[in-house]
Amino acid sequence: MNNQDIFALSVPETHRVVSISASQSLHASSASADAGAISTGLPRLDEAICPTSLDEFPGLISDPSSTGLPRGQITEVFGPPGVGKTSLALSAASNALRDGGKVVWIDTCSPLPRLRLKKMLLKSMESEENPSLDDLAQNLIYFRAQSLPHLMALLLRPPKGFPPEDTTLLVIDSVSGPFPSYFPNPAELKSRLAQLKITEKSQVQWLMSRRWDVTSDLANQLVKLATAHRMAVLLINQTHTKIKGQPRATLCPVLAGGSWENSIYTRIAMYRDFPDIDDNDTVDTSITRKPRFAEVMRRTGKALTLRLDENIIPFVIESDGLSEIASTQPSCTVTQKTDEASNPASQRKRKVDEIADSQDEDSDEEFGWIEGDDADLLGGNSHKDP
């Protein structure tokens, strides 16, 4: 019998030396251990995060019942405001408490929505036999980190008994919230340094790179906590608009960089979109008006290069939890048109430094106006938010 291990090496070939990365070895060893997972409340999303067949590690089949947020690893959720990031974290916290684990919730910018969490717990208690609501509430440990120093001190120099024993989920909402007030964007930082007459290059460089050092320390400590306590760490990351180096304005996570990327085991992007609906179709307007999408963009420590339908899960937010909905034809979100030649109106007409200095040099053609655009606007064909 030719038994295979998780690296697809047969037993008789033990003399063979194979070169693998340290990160792959760590992910493989953690995947083979029965660490379990925490459900997000969306079964299809749980399956997309931890599929039963792992192509990254041949020969390794995960337990179908252990799908969801992997314990012992870091999961990042990012997206613009109002897409349901906190609701997803509440759903995961409710499931962790229902399964008998403890949850540590750290908020940096917005208080814990206790009423919504209570409704989610009550809904889960209706379907199964669970302890009382008071017993579940005692397993929720809540911290308020009002500033970045508070957050760093809590994680890097934790008090005795943090996190408590049997903690299965750690939520930080949001991990990027305190950073902007301490680390402004490079343009603003340079302006402040100029006002303070700080011109020494070494000092300027230290101030510019300080943000990445703090981010790296935070990422490394979160990995240690997740691994040592075998708990799932769920980080809510905010977004900012990035223009430089992008074909168009793009929403990107606030916290990023080499060390941060290496620490993220699973990444979920959340967003809202407008589904394509036929005029002849009769669809519930309450669903089509506010659909959300959760897309798995990173799995088992590797970025997913292909955007597949099974990794994009549409859902709606209800008062007592999350509910999956049938496919709302999110083809507009799956297929990205990178060829801007097909849309001449979206192309930049000239470079930024070539903007005209006087009105005499301006023209409708330079600004991308096409004859008939004003007629379309007056005719009501312009796109409006629902």
CSV table of N, CA, C and O in Angstrom, one decimal, residues 213-281:
chain,number,residue,atom,x,y,z
A,213,ASP,N,6.2,49.2,11.5
A,213,ASP,CA,6.8,48.4,12.6
A,213,ASP,C,5.7,48.0,13.6
A,213,ASP,O,5.7,46.9,14.1
A,214,VAL,N,4.8,49.0,13.9
A,214,VAL,CA,3.7,48.7,14.8
A,214,VAL,C,2.8,47.7,14.3
A,214,VAL,O,2.3,46.7,15.0
A,215,THR,N,2.5,47.8,13.0
A,215,THR,CA,1.6,46.8,12.3
A,215,THR,C,2.2,45.4,12.4
A,215,THR,O,1.5,44.4,12.6
A,216,SER,N,3.5,45.3,12.2
A,216,SER,CA,4.2,44.0,12.2
A,216,SER,C,4.2,43.4,13.6
A,216,SER,O,3.9,42.2,13.8
A,217,ASP,N,4.4,44.2,14.6
A,217,ASP,CA,4.4,43.7,16.0
A,217,ASP,C,3.0,43.2,16.3
A,217,ASP,O,2.8,42.2,17.0
A,218,LEU,N,1.9,44.0,15.9
A,218,LEU,CA,0.6,43.6,16.2
A,218,LEU,C,0.2,42.2,15.5
A,218,LEU,O,-0.4,41.4,16.1
A,219,ALA,N,0.6,42.1,14.2
A,219,ALA,CA,0.3,40.9,13.5
A,219,ALA,C,1.0,39.7,14.1
A,219,ALA,O,0.4,38.6,14.3
A,220,ASN,N,2.3,39.8,14.5
A,220,ASN,CA,3.0,38.7,15.1
A,220,ASN,C,2.4,38.3,16.4
A,220,ASN,O,2.3,37.1,16.7
A,221,GLN,N,2.0,39.2,17.2
A,221,GLN,CA,1.4,38.9,18.5
A,221,GLN,C,0.1,38.2,18.3
A,221,GLN,O,-0.3,37.2,19.1
A,222,LEU,N,-0.7,38.6,17.4
A,222,LEU,CA,-2.0,38.0,17.1
A,222,LEU,C,-1.8,36.5,16.7
A,222,LEU,O,-2.6,35.6,17.0
A,223,VAL,N,-0.8,36.3,15.8
A,223,VAL,CA,-0.5,34.9,15.4
A,223,VAL,C,-0.1,34.1,16.6
A,223,VAL,O,-0.6,32.9,16.7
A,224,LYS,N,0.7,34.6,17.5
A,224,LYS,CA,1.1,33.8,18.7
A,224,LYS,C,-0.1,33.5,19.6
A,224,LYS,O,-0.3,32.4,20.1
A,225,LEU,N,-1.0,34.5,19.8
A,225,LEU,CA,-2.2,34.2,20.6
A,225,LEU,C,-3.1,33.2,20.0
A,225,LEU,O,-3.6,32.3,20.7
A,226,ALA,N,-3.3,33.3,18.7
A,226,ALA,CA,-4.2,32.3,18.0
A,226,ALA,C,-3.6,30.9,18.1
A,226,ALA,O,-4.3,29.9,18.3
A,227,THR,N,-2.3,30.8,17.9
A,227,THR,CA,-1.7,29.5,17.8
A,227,THR,C,-1.6,28.9,19.2
A,227,THR,O,-1.8,27.7,19.5
A,228,ALA,N,-1.2,29.7,20.2
A,228,ALA,CA,-1.0,29.2,21.6
A,228,ALA,C,-2.3,28.7,22.2
A,228,ALA,O,-2.3,27.7,23.0
A,229,HIS,N,-3.4,29.5,22.0
A,229,HIS,CA,-4.7,29.2,22.6
A,229,HIS,C,-5.6,28.4,21.7
A,229,HIS,O,-6.8,28.2,22.1
A,230,ARG,N,-5.2,28.1,20.5
A,230,ARG,CA,-6.0,27.3,19.6
A,230,ARG,C,-7.4,28.0,19.4
A,230,ARG,O,-8.4,27.3,19.4
A,231,MET,N,-7.4,29.3,19.2
A,231,MET,CA,-8.7,30.0,19.1
A,231,MET,C,-8.7,30.7,17.7
A,231,MET,O,-7.6,31.0,17.1
A,232,ALA,N,-9.9,30.9,17.2
A,232,ALA,CA,-10.0,31.7,16.0
A,232,ALA,C,-9.9,33.2,16.3
A,232,ALA,O,-10.6,33.7,17.2
A,233,VAL,N,-9.2,33.9,15.5
A,233,VAL,CA,-9.0,35.4,15.7
A,233,VAL,C,-9.7,36.0,14.5
A,233,VAL,O,-9.3,35.8,13.3
A,234,LEU,N,-10.7,36.8,14.7
A,234,LEU,CA,-11.5,37.5,13.7
A,234,LEU,C,-11.2,39.0,13.8
A,234,LEU,O,-11.5,39.6,14.7
A,235,LEU,N,-10.6,39.5,12.7
A,235,LEU,CA,-10.2,40.9,12.7
A,235,LEU,C,-11.0,41.7,11.7
A,235,LEU,O,-11.1,41.2,10.5
A,236,ILE,N,-11.6,42.7,12.1
A,236,ILE,CA,-12.4,43.6,11.2
A,236,ILE,C,-11.5,44.8,10.8
A,236,ILE,O,-11.1,45.5,11.6
A,237,ASN,N,-11.3,44.8,9.5
A,237,ASN,CA,-10.3,45.8,8.9
A,237,ASN,C,-11.1,46.8,8.1
A,237,ASN,O,-11.9,46.4,7.3
A,238,GLN,N,-10.9,48.1,8.3
A,238,GLN,CA,-11.6,49.1,7.5
A,238,GLN,C,-10.9,49.3,6.2
A,238,GLN,O,-9.8,48.7,5.9
A,239,THR,N,-11.4,50.1,5.3
A,239,THR,CA,-10.9,50.3,4.0
A,239,THR,C,-10.6,51.8,3.8
A,239,THR,O,-11.1,52.7,4.4
A,240,HIS,N,-9.7,52.0,2.8
A,240,HIS,CA,-9.4,53.4,2.3
A,240,HIS,C,-9.3,53.3,0.8
A,240,HIS,O,-9.0,52.2,0.2
A,241,THR,N,-9.4,54.4,0.1
A,241,THR,CA,-9.3,54.5,-1.3
A,241,THR,C,-7.8,54.6,-1.7
A,241,THR,O,-7.1,55.5,-1.3
A,242,LYS,N,-7.4,53.7,-2.6
A,242,LYS,CA,-6.0,53.8,-3.1
A,242,LYS,C,-6.1,54.1,-4.6
A,242,LYS,O,-6.8,53.4,-5.4
A,243,ILE,N,-5.3,55.1,-5.0
A,243,ILE,CA,-5.3,55.5,-6.4
A,243,ILE,C,-3.9,55.2,-7.1
A,243,ILE,O,-3.9,54.7,-8.2
A,244,LYS,N,-2.9,55.5,-6.3
A,244,LYS,CA,-1.5,55.3,-6.9
A,244,LYS,C,-1.3,53.9,-7.2
A,244,LYS,O,-1.4,53.0,-6.4
A,245,GLY,N,-0.8,53.6,-8.4
A,245,GLY,CA,-0.5,52.2,-8.8
A,245,GLY,C,-1.7,51.4,-9.2
A,245,GLY,O,-1.5,50.2,-9.4
A,246,GLN,N,-2.9,52.0,-9.2
A,246,GLN,CA,-4.1,51.2,-9.6
A,246,GLN,C,-4.7,51.7,-10.9
A,246,GLN,O,-4.6,52.9,-11.2
A,247,PRO,N,-5.3,50.9,-11.7
A,247,PRO,CA,-5.9,51.3,-12.9
A,247,PRO,C,-7.1,52.3,-12.6
A,247,PRO,O,-7.5,53.1,-13.5
A,248,ARG,N,-7.7,52.2,-11.4
A,248,ARG,CA,-8.8,53.0,-11.0
A,248,ARG,C,-8.9,53.1,-9.5
A,248,ARG,O,-8.1,52.3,-8.8
A,249,ALA,N,-9.6,54.0,-9.0
A,249,ALA,CA,-9.8,54.1,-7.5
A,249,ALA,C,-10.2,52.8,-7.0
A,249,ALA,O,-11.3,52.2,-7.4
A,250,THR,N,-9.5,52.2,-6.0
A,250,THR,CA,-9.8,50.9,-5.4
A,250,THR,C,-9.8,51.0,-3.9
A,250,THR,O,-9.0,51.7,-3.3
A,251,LEU,N,-10.8,50.3,-3.4
A,251,LEU,CA,-10.9,50.1,-1.9
A,251,LEU,C,-9.9,49.1,-1.4
A,251,LEU,O,-10.0,47.9,-1.9
A,252,CYS,N,-9.0,49.4,-0.5
A,252,CYS,CA,-8.0,48.5,0.0
A,252,CYS,C,-8.1,48.5,1.5
A,252,CYS,O,-8.5,49.5,2.1
A,253,PRO,N,-7.7,47.4,2.2
A,253,PRO,CA,-7.6,47.4,3.6
A,253,PRO,C,-6.7,48.4,4.2
A,253,PRO,O,-5.7,48.7,3.6
A,254,VAL,N,-7.1,49.0,5.3
A,254,VAL,CA,-6.2,50.0,5.9
A,254,VAL,C,-4.9,49.5,6.4
A,254,VAL,O,-3.8,50.0,6.2
A,255,LEU,N,-5.0,48.3,7.1
A,255,LEU,CA,-3.8,47.6,7.5
A,255,LEU,C,-3.3,46.7,6.5
A,255,LEU,O,-4.1,45.8,6.0
A,256,ALA,N,-2.1,46.8,6.0
A,256,ALA,CA,-1.5,46.0,5.0
A,256,ALA,C,0.0,45.9,5.2
A,256,ALA,O,0.5,46.4,6.1
A,257,GLY,N,0.6,45.3,4.2
A,257,GLY,CA,2.1,45.2,4.3
A,257,GLY,C,2.5,43.7,4.4
A,257,GLY,O,1.7,42.8,4.5
A,258,GLY,N,3.8,43.5,4.3
A,258,GLY,CA,4.4,42.2,4.2
A,258,GLY,C,4.1,41.3,5.4
A,258,GLY,O,3.5,40.2,5.3
A,259,SER,N,4.4,41.8,6.6
A,259,SER,CA,4.1,41.0,7.8
A,259,SER,C,2.7,40.8,8.1
A,259,SER,O,2.2,39.7,8.5
A,260,TRP,N,1.9,41.8,7.8
A,260,TRP,CA,0.4,41.6,7.9
A,260,TRP,C,-0.1,40.6,7.0
A,260,TRP,O,-0.9,39.7,7.4
A,261,GLU,N,0.3,40.6,5.7
A,261,GLU,CA,-0.2,39.7,4.8
A,261,GLU,C,0.2,38.2,5.2
A,261,GLU,O,-0.6,37.3,5.0
A,262,ASN,N,1.4,38.1,5.7
A,262,ASN,CA,1.8,36.7,6.0
A,262,ASN,C,1.1,36.2,7.2
A,262,ASN,O,1.0,34.9,7.4
A,263,SER,N,0.5,37.0,8.0
A,263,SER,CA,-0.2,36.6,9.2
A,263,SER,C,-1.7,36.2,8.9
A,263,SER,O,-2.3,35.5,9.7
A,264,ILE,N,-2.2,36.6,7.8
A,264,ILE,CA,-3.6,36.4,7.5
A,264,ILE,C,-3.8,35.0,6.8
A,264,ILE,O,-3.2,34.7,5.8
A,265,TYR,N,-4.6,34.2,7.5
A,265,TYR,CA,-4.8,32.8,7.0
A,265,TYR,C,-6.0,32.8,6.0
A,265,TYR,O,-6.0,32.1,5.0
A,266,THR,N,-7.0,33.6,6.4
A,266,THR,CA,-8.3,33.7,5.6
A,266,THR,C,-8.7,35.1,5.5
A,266,THR,O,-8.6,35.9,6.5
A,267,ARG,N,-9.0,35.5,4.3
A,267,ARG,CA,-9.5,36.9,4.1
A,267,ARG,C,-10.8,36.9,3.4
A,267,ARG,O,-11.0,36.2,2.4
A,268,ILE,N,-11.8,37.7,3.9
A,268,ILE,CA,-13.1,37.8,3.4
A,268,ILE,C,-13.4,39.2,3.0
A,268,ILE,O,-13.3,40.1,3.9
A,269,ALA,N,-13.8,39.5,1.8
A,269,ALA,CA,-14.2,40.8,1.4
A,269,ALA,C,-15.7,40.9,1.4
A,269,ALA,O,-16.4,40.0,0.9
A,270,MET,N,-16.2,42.0,1.9
A,270,MET,CA,-17.7,42.2,2.0
A,270,MET,C,-18.0,43.5,1.3
A,270,MET,O,-17.3,44.5,1.4
A,271,TYR,N,-19.1,43.4,0.5
A,271,TYR,CA,-19.5,44.6,-0.3
A,271,TYR,C,-20.9,44.5,-0.6
A,271,TYR,O,-21.6,43.4,-0.4
A,272,ARG,N,-21.5,45.6,-1.1
A,272,ARG,CA,-22.9,45.6,-1.6
A,272,ARG,C,-22.8,45.8,-3.1
A,272,ARG,O,-21.9,46.5,-3.6
A,273,ASP,N,-23.8,45.3,-3.8
A,273,ASP,CA,-23.9,45.5,-5.3
A,273,ASP,C,-25.4,45.5,-5.7
A,273,ASP,O,-26.3,45.2,-4.9
A,274,PHE,N,-25.6,45.8,-6.9
A,274,PHE,CA,-26.9,45.9,-7.5
A,274,PHE,C,-27.1,44.7,-8.4
A,274,PHE,O,-26.5,44.7,-9.5
A,275,PRO,N,-27.9,43.7,-8.1
A,275,PRO,CA,-28.1,42.6,-8.9
A,275,PRO,C,-28.8,42.9,-10.2
A,275,PRO,O,-29.6,43.8,-10.3
A,276,ASP,N,-28.5,42.1,-11.2
A,276,ASP,CA,-29.2,42.2,-12.5
A,276,ASP,C,-30.5,41.4,-12.4
A,276,ASP,O,-30.6,40.2,-12.2
A,277,ILE,N,-31.6,42.2,-12.5
A,277,ILE,CA,-33.0,41.6,-12.4
A,277,ILE,C,-33.8,41.9,-13.6
A,277,ILE,O,-33.8,43.1,-14.1
A,278,ASP,N,-34.4,40.9,-14.2
A,278,ASP,CA,-35.2,41.1,-15.3
A,278,ASP,C,-36.5,41.8,-14.9
A,278,ASP,O,-37.0,41.5,-13.9
A,279,ASP,N,-37.0,42.6,-15.8
A,279,ASP,CA,-38.3,43.3,-15.5
A,279,ASP,C,-39.4,42.3,-15.4
A,279,ASP,O,-40.4,42.5,-14.7
A,280,ASN,N,-39.3,41.1,-16.1
A,280,ASN,CA,-40.4,40.1,-16.0
A,280,ASN,C,-40.3,39.3,-14.8
A,280,ASN,O,-41.3,38.5,-14.5
A,281,ASP,N,-39.2,39.3,-14.1
A,281,ASP,CA,-39.0,38.4,-12.9
A,281,ASP,C,-39.8,39.1,-11.7
A,281,ASP,O,-39.7,40.3,-11.5
